């Protein structure tokens, strides 16, 4: 299966370098030098990965990503030049899957892309397909039955709110994958949530009190500082 990648960047030398490395991996590589061109290609080609620069002529990387997310599930790696941009990538509802701060090595980009492609797309749909076979998700002493919506720690059933349950299932369905707060809002609240994304932190704290032996040193739901949360792989 050919992996289709789109590089969106106006620095032509960088485009050429990234193209070289991605083609060496066997990817089919498309390129766009500005935002509108990127969206045009994304509508035409079924992309797997988009490498998207933050600073672009005509339409910024963030606007491109917002638009892209309305019709595409491609993985997105955002390229940023400054730390303030990183804060905005993870803080705003951009839906980027990963980011790299310039300068970075093309090998690092390839490694990140490979890692993204290996992990299943997160979310409730994939969790549902796991348990449609009737097998609860199990992680050490924690078991999550998405058919019955039951969670157990050891033998003890834990009473979670609907939001806590959905947060847990979203995270646990993709162990190791980091979810930004916005991504969680999108998955659990359905993307039409407006307000502070720190509402997530409140629900995560409550969830931890119920499933973690030591909520201040969580075994399952970990904080990734400055980014969001992830479910620790076994
Ligand atoms: Ca640029």
PDB file of C-alpha atoms and ligand atoms in Angstrom:
ATOM      1  CA  UNK A   1       0.000   0.000   0.000  1.00  0.00           C
ATOM      2  CA  UNK A   2       1.489   3.312  -1.051  1.00  0.00           C
ATOM      3  CA  UNK A   3       1.613   6.027   1.565  1.00  0.00           C
ATOM      4  CA  UNK A   4       0.685   9.408   0.178  1.00  0.00           C
ATOM      5  CA  UNK A   5       2.317  12.415   1.766  1.00  0.00           C
ATOM      6  CA  UNK A   6       1.866  16.106   1.132  1.00  0.00           C
ATOM      7  CA  UNK A   7       4.572  18.614   2.040  1.00  0.00           C
ATOM      8  CA  UNK A   8       3.265  22.131   2.523  1.00  0.00           C
ATOM      9  CA  UNK A   9       6.142  24.582   2.811  1.00  0.00           C
ATOM     10  CA  UNK A  10       7.274  27.689   0.947  1.00  0.00           C
ATOM     11  CA  UNK A  11      10.998  27.140   1.549  1.00  0.00           C
ATOM     12  CA  UNK A  12      11.821  25.253  -1.597  1.00  0.00           C
ATOM     13  CA  UNK A  13      15.141  23.858  -0.350  1.00  0.00           C
ATOM     14  CA  UNK A  14      13.397  22.300   2.614  1.00  0.00           C
ATOM     15  CA  UNK A  15      10.681  20.873   0.374  1.00  0.00           C
ATOM     16  CA  UNK A  16      13.322  19.260  -1.837  1.00  0.00           C
ATOM     17  CA  UNK A  17      15.141  17.811   1.166  1.00  0.00           C
ATOM     18  CA  UNK A  18      11.984  16.390   2.736  1.00  0.00           C
ATOM     19  CA  UNK A  19      10.813  15.030  -0.600  1.00  0.00           C
ATOM     20  CA  UNK A  20      14.099  13.191  -0.978  1.00  0.00           C
ATOM     21  CA  UNK A  21      13.797  11.570   2.423  1.00  0.00           C
ATOM     22  CA  UNK A  22      10.123  10.657   2.120  1.00  0.00           C
ATOM     23  CA  UNK A  23      10.595   9.230  -1.372  1.00  0.00           C
ATOM     24  CA  UNK A  24      13.458   7.154  -0.078  1.00  0.00           C
ATOM     25  CA  UNK A  25      10.902   5.647   2.318  1.00  0.00           C
ATOM     26  CA  UNK A  26       8.780   4.704  -0.670  1.00  0.00           C
ATOM     27  CA  UNK A  27       6.149   7.407  -0.096  1.00  0.00           C
ATOM     28  CA  UNK A  28       4.271   9.070  -2.927  1.00  0.00           C
ATOM     29  CA  UNK A  29       5.123  12.727  -2.338  1.00  0.00           C
ATOM     30  CA  UNK A  30       3.036  15.751  -3.287  1.00  0.00           C
ATOM     31  CA  UNK A  31       4.035  19.329  -2.585  1.00  0.00           C
ATOM     32  CA  UNK A  32       2.370  22.680  -2.180  1.00  0.00           C
ATOM     33  CA  UNK A  33       4.049  26.031  -1.698  1.00  0.00           C
ATOM     34  CA  UNK A  34       1.082  27.754  -0.117  1.00  0.00           C
ATOM     35  CA  UNK A  35      -2.125  27.049   1.766  1.00  0.00           C
ATOM     36  CA  UNK A  36      -4.720  27.183  -1.023  1.00  0.00           C
ATOM     37  CA  UNK A  37      -2.601  24.865  -3.197  1.00  0.00           C
ATOM     38  CA  UNK A  38      -2.336  22.438  -0.266  1.00  0.00           C
ATOM     39  CA  UNK A  39      -6.099  22.300   0.186  1.00  0.00           C
ATOM     40  CA  UNK A  40      -6.614  21.833  -3.522  1.00  0.00           C
ATOM     41  CA  UNK A  41      -4.314  18.791  -3.515  1.00  0.00           C
ATOM     42  CA  UNK A  42      -5.831  17.413  -0.298  1.00  0.00           C
ATOM     43  CA  UNK A  43      -9.291  17.481  -1.884  1.00  0.00           C
ATOM     44  CA  UNK A  44      -8.035  15.621  -4.930  1.00  0.00           C
ATOM     45  CA  UNK A  45      -5.623  13.074  -3.401  1.00  0.00           C
ATOM     46  CA  UNK A  46      -6.455  10.672  -0.584  1.00  0.00           C
ATOM     47  CA  UNK A  47      -3.563  11.664   1.683  1.00  0.00           C
ATOM     48  CA  UNK A  48      -2.174   9.673   4.594  1.00  0.00           C
ATOM     49  CA  UNK A  49       0.187  12.290   5.974  1.00  0.00           C
ATOM     50  CA  UNK A  50       0.501  16.047   5.683  1.00  0.00           C
ATOM     51  CA  UNK A  51       3.697  17.829   6.696  1.00  0.00           C
ATOM     52  CA  UNK A  52       2.469  21.342   7.237  1.00  0.00           C
ATOM     53  CA  UNK A  53       4.506  24.456   7.868  1.00  0.00           C
ATOM     54  CA  UNK A  54       3.076  27.003  10.295  1.00  0.00           C
ATOM     55  CA  UNK A  55       4.281  30.032   8.303  1.00  0.00           C
ATOM     56  CA  UNK A  56       2.871  30.001   4.801  1.00  0.00           C
ATOM     57  CA  UNK A  57       1.938  32.647   2.267  1.00  0.00           C
ATOM     58  CA  UNK A  58      -1.753  33.432   1.612  1.00  0.00           C
ATOM     59  CA  UNK A  59      -3.203  31.087   4.212  1.00  0.00           C
ATOM     60  CA  UNK A  60      -1.357  30.168   7.423  1.00  0.00           C
ATOM     61  CA  UNK A  61      -0.692  26.588   8.468  1.00  0.00           C
ATOM     62  CA  UNK A  62      -3.278  26.763  11.224  1.00  0.00           C
ATOM     63  CA  UNK A  63      -6.028  27.900   8.862  1.00  0.00           C
ATOM     64  CA  UNK A  64      -5.046  25.195   6.399  1.00  0.00           C
ATOM     65  CA  UNK A  65      -5.275  22.596   9.138  1.00  0.00           C
ATOM     66  CA  UNK A  66      -8.696  23.788  10.296  1.00  0.00           C
ATOM     67  CA  UNK A  67     -10.007  23.557   6.757  1.00  0.00           C
ATOM     68  CA  UNK A  68      -8.273  20.231   6.127  1.00  0.00           C
ATOM     69  CA  UNK A  69      -9.824  18.730   9.251  1.00  0.00           C
ATOM     70  CA  UNK A  70     -13.289  19.441   7.907  1.00  0.00           C
ATOM     71  CA  UNK A  71     -12.835  16.843   5.178  1.00  0.00           C
ATOM     72  CA  UNK A  72      -9.681  14.797   5.838  1.00  0.00           C
ATOM     73  CA  UNK A  73      -8.418  12.393   8.510  1.00  0.00           C
ATOM     74  CA  UNK A  74      -4.821  12.524   7.286  1.00  0.00           C
ATOM     75  CA  UNK A  75      -2.176  12.586   9.973  1.00  0.00           C
ATOM     76  CA  UNK A  76      -0.677  16.049  10.277  1.00  0.00           C
ATOM     77  CA  UNK A  77       2.806  16.986  11.436  1.00  0.00           C
ATOM     78  CA  UNK A  78       3.106  20.706  11.989  1.00  0.00           C
ATOM     79  CA  UNK A  79       6.448  22.420  11.395  1.00  0.00           C
ATOM     80  CA  UNK A  80       7.074  25.388  13.645  1.00  0.00           C
ATOM     81  CA  UNK A  81       9.928  27.851  13.951  1.00  0.00           C
ATOM     82  CA  UNK A  82       9.424  29.088  17.485  1.00  0.00           C
ATOM     83  CA  UNK A  83       8.254  27.768  20.820  1.00  0.00           C
ATOM     84  CA  UNK A  84       5.358  30.251  20.942  1.00  0.00           C
ATOM     85  CA  UNK A  85       4.059  28.553  17.833  1.00  0.00           C
ATOM     86  CA  UNK A  86       4.335  25.146  19.501  1.00  0.00           C
ATOM     87  CA  UNK A  87       2.192  26.449  22.348  1.00  0.00           C
ATOM     88  CA  UNK A  88      -0.407  27.571  19.855  1.00  0.00           C
ATOM     89  CA  UNK A  89      -0.288  24.336  17.866  1.00  0.00           C
ATOM     90  CA  UNK A  90      -1.105  22.309  20.939  1.00  0.00           C
ATOM     91  CA  UNK A  91      -3.257  24.937  22.630  1.00  0.00           C
ATOM     92  CA  UNK A  92      -5.641  25.818  19.828  1.00  0.00           C
ATOM     93  CA  UNK A  93      -8.116  23.572  18.147  1.00  0.00           C
ATOM     94  CA  UNK A  94      -5.827  22.729  15.273  1.00  0.00           C
ATOM     95  CA  UNK A  95      -5.993  18.944  15.445  1.00  0.00           C
ATOM     96  CA  UNK A  96      -2.317  18.416  14.585  1.00  0.00           C
ATOM     97  CA  UNK A  97      -1.084  14.923  15.440  1.00  0.00           C
ATOM     98  CA  UNK A  98       2.512  15.900  16.039  1.00  0.00           C
ATOM     99  CA  UNK A  99       4.866  18.809  15.532  1.00  0.00           C
ATOM    100  CA  UNK A 100       8.533  19.483  14.931  1.00  0.00           C
ATOM    101  CA  UNK A 101      10.415  22.654  15.742  1.00  0.00           C
ATOM    102  CA  UNK A 102      12.831  23.930  13.126  1.00  0.00           C
ATOM    103  CA  UNK A 103      15.607  23.131  12.636  1.00  0.00           C
ATOM    104  CA  UNK A 104      14.992  19.385  12.668  1.00  0.00           C
ATOM    105  CA  UNK A 105      16.606  16.486  10.858  1.00  0.00           C
ATOM    106  CA  UNK A 106      14.683  14.857   8.009  1.00  0.00           C
ATOM    107  CA  UNK A 107      15.427  11.513   9.697  1.00  0.00           C
ATOM    108  CA  UNK A 108      13.539  12.730  12.762  1.00  0.00           C
ATOM    109  CA  UNK A 109      10.565  13.663  10.606  1.00  0.00           C
ATOM    110  CA  UNK A 110      10.589  10.251   8.936  1.00  0.00           C
ATOM    111  CA  UNK A 111      10.750   8.541  12.349  1.00  0.00           C
ATOM    112  CA  UNK A 112       7.791  10.574  13.629  1.00  0.00           C
ATOM    113  CA  UNK A 113       5.733   9.858  10.532  1.00  0.00           C
ATOM    114  CA  UNK A 114       6.503   6.138  10.744  1.00  0.00           C
ATOM    115  CA  UNK A 115       5.468   6.113  14.407  1.00  0.00           C
ATOM    116  CA  UNK A 116       2.182   7.863  13.603  1.00  0.00           C
ATOM    117  CA  UNK A 117       1.334   5.490  10.812  1.00  0.00           C
ATOM    118  CA  UNK A 118       1.936   2.503  13.084  1.00  0.00           C
ATOM    119  CA  UNK A 119      -0.489   3.556  15.735  1.00  0.00           C
ATOM    120  CA  UNK A 120      -4.178   3.160  15.059  1.00  0.00           C
ATOM    121  CA  UNK A 121      -6.252   6.269  14.698  1.00  0.00           C
ATOM    122  CA  UNK A 122      -7.632   6.980  18.155  1.00  0.00           C
ATOM    123  CA  UNK A 123     -11.201   7.395  19.099  1.00  0.00           C
ATOM    124  CA  UNK A 124     -14.434   5.777  20.064  1.00  0.00           C
ATOM    125  CA  UNK A 125     -14.991   4.028  16.757  1.00  0.00           C
ATOM    126  CA  UNK A 126     -11.866   1.914  17.061  1.00  0.00           C
ATOM    127  CA  UNK A 127     -12.637   1.078  20.689  1.00  0.00           C
ATOM    128  CA  UNK A 128     -16.082  -0.051  19.649  1.00  0.00           C
ATOM    129  CA  UNK A 129     -14.697  -2.366  17.026  1.00  0.00           C
ATOM    130  CA  UNK A 130     -12.407  -3.962  19.599  1.00  0.00           C
ATOM    131  CA  UNK A 131     -15.262  -4.768  21.908  1.00  0.00           C
ATOM    132  CA  UNK A 132     -17.762  -5.749  19.262  1.00  0.00           C
ATOM    133  CA  UNK A 133     -16.006  -9.094  19.645  1.00  0.00           C
ATOM    134  CA  UNK A 134     -17.034  -8.941  23.300  1.00  0.00           C
ATOM    135  CA  UNK A 135     -13.534  -8.586  24.697  1.00  0.00           C
ATOM    136  CA  UNK A 136     -13.061  -5.836  27.257  1.00  0.00           C
ATOM    137  CA  UNK A 137      -9.894  -3.738  27.003  1.00  0.00           C
ATOM    138  CA  UNK A 138      -7.511  -4.870  29.758  1.00  0.00           C
ATOM    139  CA  UNK A 139      -4.522  -3.054  31.186  1.00  0.00           C
ATOM    140  CA  UNK A 140      -3.074  -4.705  34.258  1.00  0.00           C
ATOM    141  CA  UNK A 141      -5.789  -4.451  36.894  1.00  0.00           C
ATOM    142  CA  UNK A 142      -7.966  -2.137  34.819  1.00  0.00           C
ATOM    143  CA  UNK A 143     -10.632  -3.506  32.523  1.00  0.00           C
ATOM    144  CA  UNK A 144     -12.918  -1.473  30.283  1.00  0.00           C
ATOM    145  CA  UNK A 145     -15.987  -3.061  28.755  1.00  0.00           C
ATOM    146  CA  UNK A 146     -17.292  -0.671  26.125  1.00  0.00           C
ATOM    147  CA  UNK A 147     -20.359  -2.795  25.324  1.00  0.00           C
ATOM    148  CA  UNK A 148     -21.652  -2.747  28.898  1.00  0.00           C
ATOM    149  CA  UNK A 149     -19.923   0.551  29.660  1.00  0.00           C
ATOM    150  CA  UNK A 150     -18.406  -1.044  32.735  1.00  0.00           C
ATOM    151  CA  UNK A 151     -15.031  -0.275  34.227  1.00  0.00           C
ATOM    152  CA  UNK A 152     -13.355  -2.424  36.854  1.00  0.00           C
ATOM    153  CA  UNK A 153     -10.259  -1.906  38.927  1.00  0.00           C
ATOM    154  CA  UNK A 154      -9.336  -5.382  40.083  1.00  0.00           C
ATOM    155  CA  UNK A 155     -12.679  -6.985  40.888  1.00  0.00           C
ATOM    156  CA  UNK A 156     -14.311  -3.750  41.922  1.00  0.00           C
ATOM    157  CA  UNK A 157     -16.668  -1.974  39.546  1.00  0.00           C
ATOM    158  CA  UNK A 158     -16.007   1.750  39.262  1.00  0.00           C
ATOM    159  CA  UNK A 159     -18.801   4.228  38.722  1.00  0.00           C
ATOM    160  CA  UNK A 160     -17.771   6.715  36.005  1.00  0.00           C
ATOM    161  CA  UNK A 161     -19.771   9.564  34.510  1.00  0.00           C
ATOM    162  CA  UNK A 162     -20.491   9.343  30.779  1.00  0.00           C
ATOM    163  CA  UNK A 163     -17.787  11.931  30.043  1.00  0.00           C
ATOM    164  CA  UNK A 164     -15.202  10.203  32.224  1.00  0.00           C
ATOM    165  CA  UNK A 165     -15.985   6.914  30.521  1.00  0.00           C
ATOM    166  CA  UNK A 166     -15.689   8.385  27.022  1.00  0.00           C
ATOM    167  CA  UNK A 167     -12.417  10.093  27.901  1.00  0.00           C
ATOM    168  CA  UNK A 168     -11.014   6.833  29.246  1.00  0.00           C
ATOM    169  CA  UNK A 169     -12.104   4.820  26.208  1.00  0.00           C
ATOM    170  CA  UNK A 170     -10.735   7.418  23.784  1.00  0.00           C
ATOM    171  CA  UNK A 171      -7.327   7.361  25.471  1.00  0.00           C
ATOM    172  CA  UNK A 172      -7.194   3.621  26.145  1.00  0.00           C
ATOM    173  CA  UNK A 173      -8.128   2.718  22.569  1.00  0.00           C
ATOM    174  CA  UNK A 174      -4.766   4.122  21.412  1.00  0.00           C
ATOM    175  CA  UNK A 175      -2.250   3.378  24.148  1.00  0.00           C
ATOM    176  CA  UNK A 176       0.833   5.553  23.831  1.00  0.00           C
ATOM    177  CA  UNK A 177      -0.773   8.099  21.530  1.00  0.00           C
ATOM    178  CA  UNK A 178      -0.711  11.643  22.827  1.00  0.00           C
ATOM    179  CA  UNK A 179      -3.991  13.531  22.650  1.00  0.00           C
ATOM    180  CA  UNK A 180      -4.076  17.292  22.890  1.00  0.00           C
ATOM    181  CA  UNK A 181      -6.919  18.741  24.928  1.00  0.00           C
ATOM    182  CA  UNK A 182      -8.511  19.909  21.717  1.00  0.00           C
ATOM    183  CA  UNK A 183      -8.377  16.498  20.191  1.00  0.00           C
ATOM    184  CA  UNK A 184     -10.090  15.104  23.284  1.00  0.00           C
ATOM    185  CA  UNK A 185     -12.728  17.820  23.142  1.00  0.00           C
ATOM    186  CA  UNK A 186     -13.305  16.965  19.516  1.00  0.00           C
ATOM    187  CA  UNK A 187     -13.575  13.232  20.232  1.00  0.00           C
ATOM    188  CA  UNK A 188     -15.600  13.326  23.417  1.00  0.00           C
ATOM    189  CA  UNK A 189     -17.609  16.534  23.184  1.00  0.00           C
ATOM    190  CA  UNK A 190     -17.996  16.255  19.429  1.00  0.00           C
ATOM    191  CA  UNK A 191     -16.015  19.242  18.235  1.00  0.00           C
ATOM    192  CA  UNK A 192     -18.706  21.841  18.806  1.00  0.00           C
ATOM    193  CA  UNK A 193     -17.436  22.735  22.252  1.00  0.00           C
ATOM    194  CA  UNK A 194     -16.563  26.361  22.848  1.00  0.00           C
ATOM    195  CA  UNK A 195     -14.823  27.561  25.959  1.00  0.00           C
ATOM    196  CA  UNK A 196     -11.707  26.663  27.861  1.00  0.00           C
ATOM    197  CA  UNK A 197     -10.209  23.321  26.906  1.00  0.00           C
ATOM    198  CA  UNK A 198      -9.034  23.035  30.506  1.00  0.00           C
ATOM    199  CA  UNK A 199     -12.446  21.594  31.258  1.00  0.00           C
ATOM    200  CA  UNK A 200     -10.674  18.367  30.217  1.00  0.00           C
ATOM    201  CA  UNK A 201      -8.280  18.647  33.163  1.00  0.00           C
ATOM    202  CA  UNK A 202     -11.174  18.665  35.603  1.00  0.00           C
ATOM    203  CA  UNK A 203     -12.656  15.469  34.184  1.00  0.00           C
ATOM    204  CA  UNK A 204      -9.252  13.785  33.967  1.00  0.00           C
ATOM    205  CA  UNK A 205      -8.615  14.606  37.624  1.00  0.00           C
ATOM    206  CA  UNK A 206     -11.961  13.063  38.583  1.00  0.00           C
ATOM    207  CA  UNK A 207     -11.296  10.016  36.411  1.00  0.00           C
ATOM    208  CA  UNK A 208      -7.911   9.497  38.058  1.00  0.00           C
ATOM    209  CA  UNK A 209      -9.445   9.596  41.523  1.00  0.00           C
ATOM    210  CA  UNK A 210     -11.614   6.677  40.480  1.00  0.00           C
ATOM    211  CA  UNK A 211      -9.188   4.447  38.556  1.00  0.00           C
ATOM    212  CA  UNK A 212      -5.703   5.256  39.814  1.00  0.00           C
ATOM    213  CA  UNK A 213      -4.214   3.780  42.987  1.00  0.00           C
ATOM    214  CA  UNK A 214      -2.295   7.051  43.393  1.00  0.00           C
ATOM    215  CA  UNK A 215      -3.977   9.867  41.414  1.00  0.00           C
ATOM    216  CA  UNK A 216      -0.965  12.171  41.894  1.00  0.00           C
ATOM    217  CA  UNK A 217       1.287   9.565  40.302  1.00  0.00           C
ATOM    218  CA  UNK A 218      -0.982   8.016  37.679  1.00  0.00           C
ATOM    219  CA  UNK A 219      -0.290   4.612  36.194  1.00  0.00           C
ATOM    220  CA  UNK A 220      -2.846   4.809  33.367  1.00  0.00           C
ATOM    221  CA  UNK A 221      -3.674   8.346  32.293  1.00  0.00           C
ATOM    222  CA  UNK A 222      -0.522  10.395  32.065  1.00  0.00           C
ATOM    223  CA  UNK A 223      -0.072  14.123  31.576  1.00  0.00           C
ATOM    224  CA  UNK A 224       2.211  15.131  28.731  1.00  0.00           C
ATOM    225  CA  UNK A 225       3.300  18.553  29.851  1.00  0.00           C
ATOM    226  CA  UNK A 226       2.356  21.346  27.481  1.00  0.00           C
ATOM    227  CA  UNK A 227       0.540  18.955  25.163  1.00  0.00           C
ATOM    228  CA  UNK A 228      -2.230  16.894  26.729  1.00  0.00           C
ATOM    229  CA  UNK A 229      -2.713  13.331  27.835  1.00  0.00           C
ATOM    230  CA  UNK A 230      -1.940   9.793  26.890  1.00  0.00           C
ATOM    231  CA  UNK A 231      -2.793   6.331  28.076  1.00  0.00           C
ATOM    232  CA  UNK A 232       0.407   4.612  29.140  1.00  0.00           C
ATOM    233  CA  UNK A 233       1.059   1.518  27.050  1.00  0.00           C
ATOM    234  CA  UNK A 234       1.442  -1.703  29.012  1.00  0.00           C
TER     235      UNK A 234
HETATM  236 CA1  LIG B   1       7.422  28.629   5.719  1.00  0.00          CA
END
